[in-house]
Amino acid sequence: MKATSRRNFLSSVAQSALTVSLLPAFGAGIENQLVGEGKLRVAIMGLGSYANRVAEAMLDCKRAVLTGLISGSPEKVKTWQSKYGIPDKNCYDYGNFDAIRSNPDIDAVYIITPNALHKEQTLRVARAGKHVICEKPMSVNAAEAEEMVAACKKAGVKLLIGYRMHVEAKTLEVIRLRKSGAFGKIVFFQGLSGFKIGDPTQWRLNKSLAGGGAMMDIGIYSVNGSRYMVGEEPIWVTAQETKTDPVKFKPGVDETIIFQMGFPSGAVASCLSTYNANHLDKFFLSGDKGFAEMQPSTGYGPIMGKTHLGTLDFAHRTHQTVQMDEMADVILDNKKLEVPLDGEEGLKDMKIIDAIYRSVASGKKEFIS
Ligand code: NDP
């Protein structure tokens, strides 16, 4: 059954009054038809908001298929089992998921839980001998990220980070133009990343689960984007923090950070990370011969962009569908991507974020080791 027809089929089944009685049988049937040769069979860990988006998008994947669930919420598991046809034998909780080791239906686990849980969960998945796909930020600091990279290497499994922009068409076109010399010598990058955060009780505002504040969650897009837009690794940062609401944004949870970066060529970047402004999603790259401007630059799309040569005109494709198919190619066929999205890439971002926090504390220029 083709992915699109599977989506239609599932949605019509879900709407049917017969859903509850028929699904276990249909679910198993769907699974058997789809889990064929050459597909990456993925279990999602953490059935929250972004996991829902990923799972929906995977219905249109050609090479990746959802085959397992890991969750602390039995009710959600039941709903997801019905919606995606996942059998009981492929469902786990946080206590027992090490048993995926002996489950031949699962090749990789996609970790979509709060940031501070990523490291331990990655280590456990790697020990179970399964490939790891981990959401950004991959960890809450570079030391943890290093541990994760080393553990996956030791276990002989791949570690990929959910950097969906690394496979987005307009972003890749800007990178192609930059590499072709169309912008000349790169001089300046501006990255603006932010949204206004709501519920003060959510984990994103809890340092022990989030590892920080806006920088970990949304500022990371400007950190990561600066690297693929400029095409170099920054060597220093300076950063300053402002806080308008110290009750909502407790110590260790940054509301707004402005930061600057310097690159070996002499190019510089100026960026803003905030939980206090909506629709802040813009990249600007300036060279001595031309420019690229993207706004929105990292949202779920469509991404909009132009250069001094004209509008970037590529059809929008759901980022998570493209990402999961590309990740399947990387894991199953060792495909080399134009902009890698592996653990080493994530580690580079964590080193920069560490330096940004150091600079906020020291008030000085900090070098990236
Ligand atoms: P949610 O709060 O919506 O979901 C997180 C899920 O993690 C929960 O639903 C829960 O699932 C599980 N979980 C396990 N332990 C805890 C805990 N102690 N507290 C809260 N939840 C827990 O978060 P998001 O889906 O928005 O974000 C999850 C991750 O995905 C983050 O790292 C975030 O940065 C990343 N993300 C990436 C995006 C991207 O575009 N690449 C976009 C949005 C988020 P269960 O009940 O099943 O156990």
CSV table of C-alpha atoms and ligand atoms in Angstrom, one decimal:
chain,number,residue,atom,x,y,z
A,1,MET,CA,0.0,0.0,0.0
A,2,LYS,CA,1.4,3.4,-0.9
A,3,ALA,CA,2.1,5.9,1.9
A,4,THR,CA,-0.6,8.3,0.7
A,5,SER,CA,-3.2,5.6,0.4
A,6,ARG,CA,-2.1,4.4,3.8
A,7,ARG,CA,-2.8,7.8,5.2
A,8,ASN,CA,-6.2,7.9,3.7
A,9,PHE,CA,-6.9,4.4,4.7
A,10,LEU,CA,-5.9,5.1,8.3
A,11,SER,CA,-7.9,8.3,8.5
A,12,SER,CA,-11.0,6.7,7.1
A,13,VAL,CA,-10.6,3.8,9.5
A,14,ALA,CA,-10.1,6.2,12.4
A,15,GLN,CA,-13.3,8.0,11.5
A,16,SER,CA,-15.3,4.8,11.2
A,17,ALA,CA,-17.7,3.6,13.9
A,18,LEU,CA,-16.1,0.2,13.5
A,19,THR,CA,-12.7,1.5,14.4
A,20,VAL,CA,-12.4,0.1,17.9
A,21,SER,CA,-13.4,-3.5,17.0
A,22,LEU,CA,-11.5,-3.6,13.7
A,23,LEU,CA,-8.3,-1.9,14.4
A,24,PRO,CA,-6.2,-4.6,16.0
A,25,ALA,CA,-6.7,-6.8,13.0
A,26,PHE,CA,-6.2,-4.0,10.5
A,27,GLY,CA,-3.2,-2.7,12.4
A,28,ALA,CA,-1.3,-5.9,12.2
A,29,GLY,CA,-2.2,-6.2,8.5
A,30,ILE,CA,-0.9,-2.7,7.7
A,31,GLU,CA,2.2,-3.3,9.6
A,32,ASN,CA,3.0,-6.5,7.8
A,33,GLN,CA,2.5,-4.9,4.4
A,34,LEU,CA,4.7,-1.9,5.2
A,35,VAL,CA,7.6,-3.3,7.1
A,36,GLY,CA,9.2,-4.6,4.1
A,37,GLU,CA,12.8,-4.9,3.0
A,38,GLY,CA,14.8,-1.7,2.9
A,39,LYS,CA,12.7,0.4,5.3
A,40,LEU,CA,14.0,1.9,8.5
A,41,ARG,CA,11.7,0.7,11.3
A,42,VAL,CA,11.4,3.4,13.9
A,43,ALA,CA,10.1,3.5,17.5
A,44,ILE,CA,9.2,6.9,18.8
A,45,MET,CA,10.1,7.7,22.5
A,46,GLY,CA,7.9,10.4,24.1
A,47,LEU,CA,4.5,10.8,22.5
A,48,GLY,CA,4.2,14.6,22.9
A,49,SER,CA,3.5,17.5,20.7
A,50,TYR,CA,6.4,17.2,18.3
A,51,ALA,CA,6.2,13.4,18.2
A,52,ASN,CA,2.7,13.7,16.9
A,53,ARG,CA,3.9,15.9,14.1
A,54,VAL,CA,6.7,13.5,13.2
A,55,ALA,CA,4.4,10.4,13.3
A,56,GLU,CA,1.9,12.1,11.0
A,57,ALA,CA,4.7,13.1,8.6
A,58,MET,CA,6.1,9.6,8.6
A,59,LEU,CA,2.8,8.3,7.0
A,60,ASP,CA,4.1,9.9,3.7
A,61,CYS,CA,7.7,8.4,4.0
A,62,LYS,CA,9.0,6.1,1.4
A,63,ARG,CA,11.8,4.6,3.5
A,64,ALA,CA,10.9,5.1,7.2
A,65,VAL,CA,8.0,3.5,9.0
A,66,LEU,CA,6.7,3.8,12.6
A,67,THR,CA,6.8,0.4,14.2
A,68,GLY,CA,7.2,1.0,17.9
A,69,LEU,CA,6.3,3.2,20.8
A,70,ILE,CA,8.0,4.1,24.1
A,71,SER,CA,6.0,6.2,26.5
A,72,GLY,CA,5.1,6.8,30.1
A,73,SER,CA,1.4,7.3,29.3
A,74,PRO,CA,-0.5,4.1,28.7
A,75,GLU,CA,-3.6,6.1,27.5
A,76,LYS,CA,-1.5,7.8,24.7
A,77,VAL,CA,0.0,4.4,23.8
A,78,LYS,CA,-3.5,3.0,23.2
A,79,THR,CA,-4.5,5.9,21.0
A,80,TRP,CA,-1.3,5.7,19.0
A,81,GLN,CA,-1.6,2.0,18.6
A,82,SER,CA,-5.0,2.4,17.1
A,83,LYS,CA,-4.0,5.3,14.9
A,84,TYR,CA,-0.8,3.7,13.6
A,85,GLY,CA,-1.5,0.0,13.9
A,86,ILE,CA,1.3,-0.7,16.4
A,87,PRO,CA,1.1,-4.2,18.0
A,88,ASP,CA,1.4,-4.7,21.8
A,89,LYS,CA,4.8,-6.4,21.4
A,90,ASN,CA,6.3,-3.2,20.1
A,91,CYS,CA,5.2,-1.0,22.9
A,92,TYR,CA,7.4,-0.1,25.9
A,93,ASP,CA,7.6,2.2,28.8
A,94,TYR,CA,10.6,4.0,30.3
A,95,GLY,CA,11.3,1.2,32.7
A,96,ASN,CA,11.4,-1.7,30.2
A,97,PHE,CA,12.6,-0.3,26.9
A,98,ASP,CA,16.0,-1.9,27.1
A,99,ALA,CA,14.2,-5.0,25.9
A,100,ILE,CA,14.0,-3.5,22.4
A,101,ARG,CA,17.4,-5.2,22.0
A,102,SER,CA,15.6,-8.4,21.1
A,103,ASN,CA,12.9,-6.8,19.0
A,104,PRO,CA,13.5,-7.4,15.3
A,105,ASP,CA,10.8,-4.9,14.3
A,106,ILE,CA,12.8,-1.9,15.6
A,107,ASP,CA,16.0,-0.6,13.9
A,108,ALA,CA,16.1,2.9,15.4
A,109,VAL,CA,14.6,4.9,18.3
A,110,TYR,CA,13.6,8.5,17.8
A,111,ILE,CA,14.0,10.3,21.2
A,112,ILE,CA,11.5,13.2,21.4
A,113,THR,CA,11.5,13.9,25.1
A,114,PRO,CA,12.6,16.9,27.3
A,115,ASN,CA,16.2,17.9,26.6
A,116,ALA,CA,17.8,16.8,29.9
A,117,LEU,CA,16.6,13.2,29.4
A,118,HIS,CA,18.2,12.8,25.9
A,119,LYS,CA,21.6,11.7,27.2
A,120,GLU,CA,20.6,8.8,29.4
A,121,GLN,CA,18.0,7.7,26.9
A,122,THR,CA,20.5,7.7,24.1
A,123,LEU,CA,23.0,5.7,26.1
A,124,ARG,CA,20.3,3.1,26.9
A,125,VAL,CA,19.1,2.8,23.2
A,126,ALA,CA,22.8,2.5,22.1
A,127,ARG,CA,23.4,-0.2,24.7
A,128,ALA,CA,20.3,-2.0,23.3
A,129,GLY,CA,22.1,-2.0,19.9
A,130,LYS,CA,19.6,0.2,18.1
A,131,HIS,CA,20.4,3.4,16.1
A,132,VAL,CA,19.5,6.7,17.8
A,133,ILE,CA,17.7,9.7,16.3
A,134,CYS,CA,17.6,12.4,19.0
A,135,GLU,CA,15.9,15.7,19.0
A,136,LYS,CA,17.6,19.0,19.3
A,137,PRO,CA,19.3,20.1,21.5
A,138,MET,CA,20.9,16.7,21.6
A,139,SER,CA,21.9,17.3,25.3
A,140,VAL,CA,22.2,20.1,27.8
A,141,ASN,CA,25.9,20.6,27.4
A,142,ALA,CA,28.9,19.5,25.3
A,143,ALA,CA,30.2,17.1,27.9
A,144,GLU,CA,27.0,15.1,27.6
A,145,ALA,CA,27.0,15.3,23.9
A,146,GLU,CA,30.6,13.9,23.8
A,147,GLU,CA,29.4,11.0,26.0
A,148,MET,CA,26.5,10.3,23.6
A,149,VAL,CA,28.8,10.4,20.5
A,150,ALA,CA,31.3,8.1,22.2
A,151,ALA,CA,28.6,5.6,23.4
A,152,CYS,CA,27.0,5.3,20.0
A,153,LYS,CA,30.4,4.8,18.4
A,154,LYS,CA,31.3,2.1,20.9
A,155,ALA,CA,28.0,0.3,20.3
A,156,GLY,CA,28.4,0.5,16.6
A,157,VAL,CA,25.1,2.4,16.1
A,158,LYS,CA,24.5,5.7,14.3
A,159,LEU,CA,23.5,8.8,16.2
A,160,LEU,CA,21.5,11.4,14.2
A,161,ILE,CA,20.0,14.7,15.4
A,162,GLY,CA,16.6,16.1,14.3
A,163,TYR,CA,18.1,18.9,12.3
A,164,ARG,CA,15.3,19.1,9.7
A,165,MET,CA,16.7,22.3,8.1
A,166,HIS,CA,19.7,20.3,7.0
A,167,VAL,CA,17.6,18.6,4.3
A,168,GLU,CA,15.2,21.5,3.5
A,169,ALA,CA,15.3,22.5,-0.2
A,170,LYS,CA,15.6,26.3,0.0
A,171,THR,CA,18.2,26.1,2.7
A,172,LEU,CA,20.2,23.7,0.6
A,173,GLU,CA,19.9,26.1,-2.4
A,174,VAL,CA,21.4,29.0,-0.4
A,175,ILE,CA,24.2,26.7,0.7
A,176,ARG,CA,24.8,25.7,-2.9
A,177,LEU,CA,24.8,29.3,-4.0
A,178,ARG,CA,27.3,30.2,-1.2
A,179,LYS,CA,29.6,27.3,-2.2
A,180,SER,CA,29.4,28.4,-5.9
A,181,GLY,CA,30.7,31.8,-4.9
A,182,ALA,CA,27.5,33.6,-5.8
A,183,PHE,CA,27.6,35.7,-2.6
A,184,GLY,CA,31.4,36.3,-2.9
A,185,LYS,CA,33.3,36.4,0.4
A,186,ILE,CA,31.0,35.9,3.3
A,187,VAL,CA,31.0,38.9,5.6
A,188,PHE,CA,28.1,38.8,7.9
A,189,PHE,CA,25.2,36.5,9.2
A,190,GLN,CA,22.2,37.6,11.2
A,191,GLY,CA,20.0,35.0,12.9
A,192,LEU,CA,16.9,35.9,14.8
A,193,SER,CA,15.1,33.0,16.6
A,194,GLY,CA,12.2,33.4,19.0
A,195,PHE,CA,8.7,32.9,20.1
A,196,LYS,CA,6.6,34.0,23.1
A,197,ILE,CA,6.4,31.1,25.5
A,198,GLY,CA,3.1,30.5,27.3
A,199,ASP,CA,2.4,28.1,30.2
A,200,PRO,CA,4.9,28.9,33.0
A,201,THR,CA,4.6,25.4,34.4
A,202,GLN,CA,5.9,23.6,31.2
A,203,TRP,CA,9.2,21.7,31.2
A,204,ARG,CA,10.7,24.2,28.8
A,205,LEU,CA,10.8,26.6,31.7
A,206,ASN,CA,12.2,24.1,34.2
A,207,LYS,CA,16.0,24.1,34.2
A,208,SER,CA,16.3,20.5,35.4
A,209,LEU,CA,14.4,19.3,32.3
A,210,ALA,CA,15.2,21.9,29.7
A,211,GLY,CA,18.9,22.5,30.6
A,212,GLY,CA,18.5,26.2,30.0
A,213,GLY,CA,15.9,28.5,28.4
A,214,ALA,CA,15.3,29.9,24.9
A,215,MET,CA,18.8,29.3,23.8
A,216,MET,CA,18.5,25.5,24.2
A,217,ASP,CA,15.1,25.4,22.5
A,218,ILE,CA,15.0,28.1,19.8
A,219,GLY,CA,18.3,30.0,19.9
A,220,ILE,CA,20.0,26.8,18.8
A,221,TYR,CA,18.5,27.4,15.3
A,222,SER,CA,20.6,30.6,14.9
A,223,VAL,CA,23.6,28.8,16.3
A,224,ASN,CA,23.2,25.9,13.9
A,225,GLY,CA,22.1,28.1,11.0
A,226,SER,CA,25.1,30.4,11.4
A,227,ARG,CA,27.4,27.4,10.7
A,228,TYR,CA,25.6,26.1,7.6
A,229,MET,CA,24.9,29.5,6.2
A,230,VAL,CA,28.5,30.9,6.7
A,231,GLY,CA,30.1,27.5,6.0
A,232,GLU,CA,32.6,27.8,8.8
A,233,GLU,CA,32.9,26.9,12.5
A,234,PRO,CA,32.9,30.0,14.8
A,235,ILE,CA,36.0,30.4,17.0
A,236,TRP,CA,34.7,32.9,19.5
A,237,VAL,CA,31.5,34.2,21.0
A,238,THR,CA,30.3,37.2,23.1
A,239,ALA,CA,26.9,37.1,24.6
A,240,GLN,CA,24.6,39.3,26.8
A,241,GLU,CA,21.4,38.3,28.6
A,242,THR,CA,18.3,40.4,29.4
A,243,LYS,CA,15.4,39.2,31.5
A,244,THR,CA,12.1,41.1,31.7
A,245,ASP,CA,10.3,38.5,33.8
A,246,PRO,CA,12.5,36.9,36.5
A,247,VAL,CA,9.5,35.1,38.0
A,248,LYS,CA,8.6,33.2,34.8
A,249,PHE,CA,12.3,32.8,33.8
A,250,LYS,CA,14.0,31.5,36.9
A,251,PRO,CA,17.8,31.4,37.4
A,252,GLY,CA,19.4,29.2,34.7
A,253,VAL,CA,16.4,29.7,32.3
A,254,ASP,CA,17.3,32.4,29.8
A,255,GLU,CA,14.5,34.6,28.4
A,256,THR,CA,16.6,36.6,25.9
A,257,ILE,CA,20.2,36.3,24.8
A,258,ILE,CA,21.9,38.4,22.1
A,259,PHE,CA,25.2,36.9,20.9
A,260,GLN,CA,27.9,37.6,18.4
A,261,MET,CA,30.3,35.1,16.8
A,262,GLY,CA,33.5,35.3,14.9
A,263,PHE,CA,34.6,32.9,12.2
A,264,PRO,CA,38.2,32.1,11.0
A,265,SER,CA,37.7,34.0,7.7
A,266,GLY,CA,36.9,37.2,9.6
A,267,ALA,CA,33.1,36.8,9.0
A,268,VAL,CA,31.0,37.8,12.0
A,269,ALA,CA,27.5,36.9,13.2
A,270,SER,CA,24.9,38.7,15.3
A,271,CYS,CA,22.0,36.7,16.7
A,272,LEU,CA,19.0,36.9,19.0
A,273,SER,CA,17.5,34.1,21.0
A,274,THR,CA,14.3,34.8,22.9
A,275,TYR,CA,11.2,33.4,24.5
A,276,ASN,CA,9.6,36.9,24.4
A,277,ALA,CA,8.8,37.7,20.8
A,278,ASN,CA,6.5,36.0,18.3
A,279,HIS,CA,7.2,35.3,14.7
A,280,LEU,CA,11.0,35.9,15.1
A,281,ASP,CA,12.5,33.6,12.5
A,282,LYS,CA,14.9,35.2,10.1
A,283,PHE,CA,18.3,34.5,8.6
A,284,PHE,CA,20.3,37.0,6.6
A,285,LEU,CA,23.6,36.2,4.9
A,286,SER,CA,25.7,38.9,3.4
A,287,GLY,CA,28.8,38.5,1.1
A,288,ASP,CA,30.8,41.1,-0.8
A,289,LYS,CA,28.9,40.1,-4.0
A,290,GLY,CA,25.4,39.3,-2.8
A,291,PHE,CA,23.0,38.2,-0.1
A,292,ALA,CA,20.4,35.6,1.0
A,293,GLU,CA,17.5,36.4,3.2
A,294,MET,CA,15.1,33.8,4.6
A,295,GLN,CA,12.0,34.6,6.6
A,296,PRO,CA,10.6,32.3,7.9
A,297,SER,CA,13.9,30.5,8.0
A,298,THR,CA,13.5,27.5,10.3
A,299,GLY,CA,9.7,27.2,11.1
A,300,TYR,CA,7.7,24.2,9.8
A,301,GLY,CA,7.3,26.0,6.5
A,302,PRO,CA,6.9,26.9,3.9
A,303,ILE,CA,10.3,28.6,4.2
A,304,MET,CA,10.4,31.8,2.3
A,305,GLY,CA,13.6,33.2,0.8
A,306,LYS,CA,15.3,35.4,-1.7
A,307,THR,CA,18.8,36.3,-2.8
A,308,HIS,CA,20.2,39.2,-4.9
A,309,LEU,CA,19.5,36.9,-7.8
A,310,GLY,CA,15.8,36.5,-7.1
A,311,THR,CA,13.2,34.5,-5.2
A,312,LEU,CA,14.0,31.0,-4.0
A,313,ASP,CA,11.4,28.9,-5.7
A,314,PHE,CA,11.1,25.3,-4.5
A,315,ALA,CA,8.0,23.4,-3.6
A,316,HIS,CA,7.4,23.0,0.1
A,317,ARG,CA,7.6,19.4,1.4
A,318,THR,CA,6.8,18.5,4.9
A,319,HIS,CA,10.2,18.8,6.7
A,320,GLN,CA,9.8,15.7,8.9
A,321,THR,CA,8.8,13.5,6.0
A,322,VAL,CA,12.0,14.5,4.1
A,323,GLN,CA,14.1,14.3,7.2
A,324,MET,CA,13.0,10.7,8.1
A,325,ASP,CA,13.5,9.4,4.5
A,326,GLU,CA,16.9,11.0,4.4
A,327,MET,CA,17.8,9.6,7.8
A,328,ALA,CA,16.7,6.1,6.6
A,329,ASP,CA,19.1,6.6,3.6
A,330,VAL,CA,21.9,7.6,6.0
A,331,ILE,CA,21.3,4.7,8.4
A,332,LEU,CA,20.6,2.0,5.9
A,333,ASP,CA,22.8,3.0,3.0
A,334,ASN,CA,25.5,5.2,4.6
A,335,LYS,CA,24.3,8.1,2.5
A,336,LYS,CA,26.5,11.2,2.9
A,337,LEU,CA,24.4,14.4,3.2
A,338,GLU,CA,25.5,17.8,1.9
A,339,VAL,CA,24.9,19.1,5.5
A,340,PRO,CA,25.4,16.2,7.9
A,341,LEU,CA,22.9,15.8,10.8
A,342,ASP,CA,24.9,13.4,13.0
A,343,GLY,CA,26.0,13.5,16.6
A,344,GLU,CA,29.2,15.4,15.8
A,345,GLU,CA,27.2,18.2,14.2
A,346,GLY,CA,25.1,18.4,17.4
A,347,LEU,CA,28.2,18.4,19.5
A,348,LYS,CA,29.5,21.4,17.6
A,349,ASP,CA,26.4,23.3,18.5
A,350,MET,CA,26.5,22.3,22.1
A,351,LYS,CA,30.1,23.6,22.4
A,352,ILE,CA,29.0,27.0,21.0
A,353,ILE,CA,26.0,27.1,23.4
A,354,ASP,CA,28.4,26.3,26.3
A,355,ALA,CA,30.6,29.2,25.2
A,356,ILE,CA,27.5,31.5,24.9
A,357,TYR,CA,26.5,30.7,28.5
A,358,ARG,CA,30.1,31.2,29.7
A,359,SER,CA,30.2,34.6,28.0
A,360,VAL,CA,26.9,35.7,29.6
A,361,ALA,CA,28.5,34.8,33.0
A,362,SER,CA,31.9,36.2,32.4
A,363,GLY,CA,31.0,39.3,30.3
A,364,LYS,CA,34.0,38.5,28.1
A,365,LYS,CA,34.8,37.0,24.7
A,366,GLU,CA,34.9,33.2,25.1
A,367,PHE,CA,36.7,30.9,22.7
A,368,ILE,CA,35.1,27.7,21.4
A,369,SER,CA,37.3,24.7,22.2
B,1,NDP,P1,6.2,17.8,24.8
B,1,NDP,O1,6.2,18.2,26.2
B,1,NDP,O2,5.0,18.1,23.9
B,1,NDP,O3,6.4,16.2,24.7
B,1,NDP,C1,7.5,15.6,25.4
B,1,NDP,C2,7.1,14.1,25.8
B,1,NDP,O4,8.2,13.5,26.4
B,1,NDP,C3,5.9,14.0,26.7
B,1,NDP,O5,4.7,14.1,26.0
B,1,NDP,C4,6.1,12.7,27.4
B,1,NDP,O6,5.6,11.7,26.5
B,1,NDP,C5,7.7,12.5,27.3
B,1,NDP,N1,8.3,12.8,28.7
B,1,NDP,C6,9.0,11.9,29.3
B,1,NDP,N2,9.4,12.3,30.5
B,1,NDP,C7,8.9,13.6,30.6
B,1,NDP,C8,8.9,14.5,31.7
B,1,NDP,N3,9.6,14.3,32.8
B,1,NDP,N4,8.2,15.7,31.5
B,1,NDP,C9,7.6,15.9,30.3
B,1,NDP,N5,7.5,15.0,29.3
B,1,NDP,C10,8.1,13.8,29.5
B,1,NDP,O7,7.5,18.4,24.1
B,1,NDP,P2,7.9,18.6,22.6
B,1,NDP,O8,7.4,17.4,21.8
B,1,NDP,O9,7.5,19.9,22.2
B,1,NDP,O10,9.5,18.5,22.6
B,1,NDP,C11,10.2,17.3,22.8
B,1,NDP,C12,11.6,17.4,22.2
B,1,NDP,O11,11.5,17.7,20.8
B,1,NDP,C13,12.5,18.6,22.8
B,1,NDP,O12,13.8,18.2,22.9
B,1,NDP,C14,12.3,19.7,21.8
B,1,NDP,O13,13.4,20.6,21.8
B,1,NDP,C15,12.2,18.9,20.5
B,1,NDP,N6,11.5,19.6,19.4
B,1,NDP,C16,12.0,19.7,18.2
B,1,NDP,C17,11.3,20.4,17.2
B,1,NDP,C18,11.9,20.4,15.8
B,1,NDP,O14,11.4,21.2,15.0
B,1,NDP,N7,13.0,19.7,15.5
B,1,NDP,C19,10.0,21.0,17.4
B,1,NDP,C20,9.5,20.8,18.8
B,1,NDP,C21,10.2,20.1,19.7
B,1,NDP,P3,5.0,10.3,27.1
B,1,NDP,O15,3.8,10.8,27.9
B,1,NDP,O16,4.6,9.6,25.9
B,1,NDP,O17,6.0,9.7,28.0
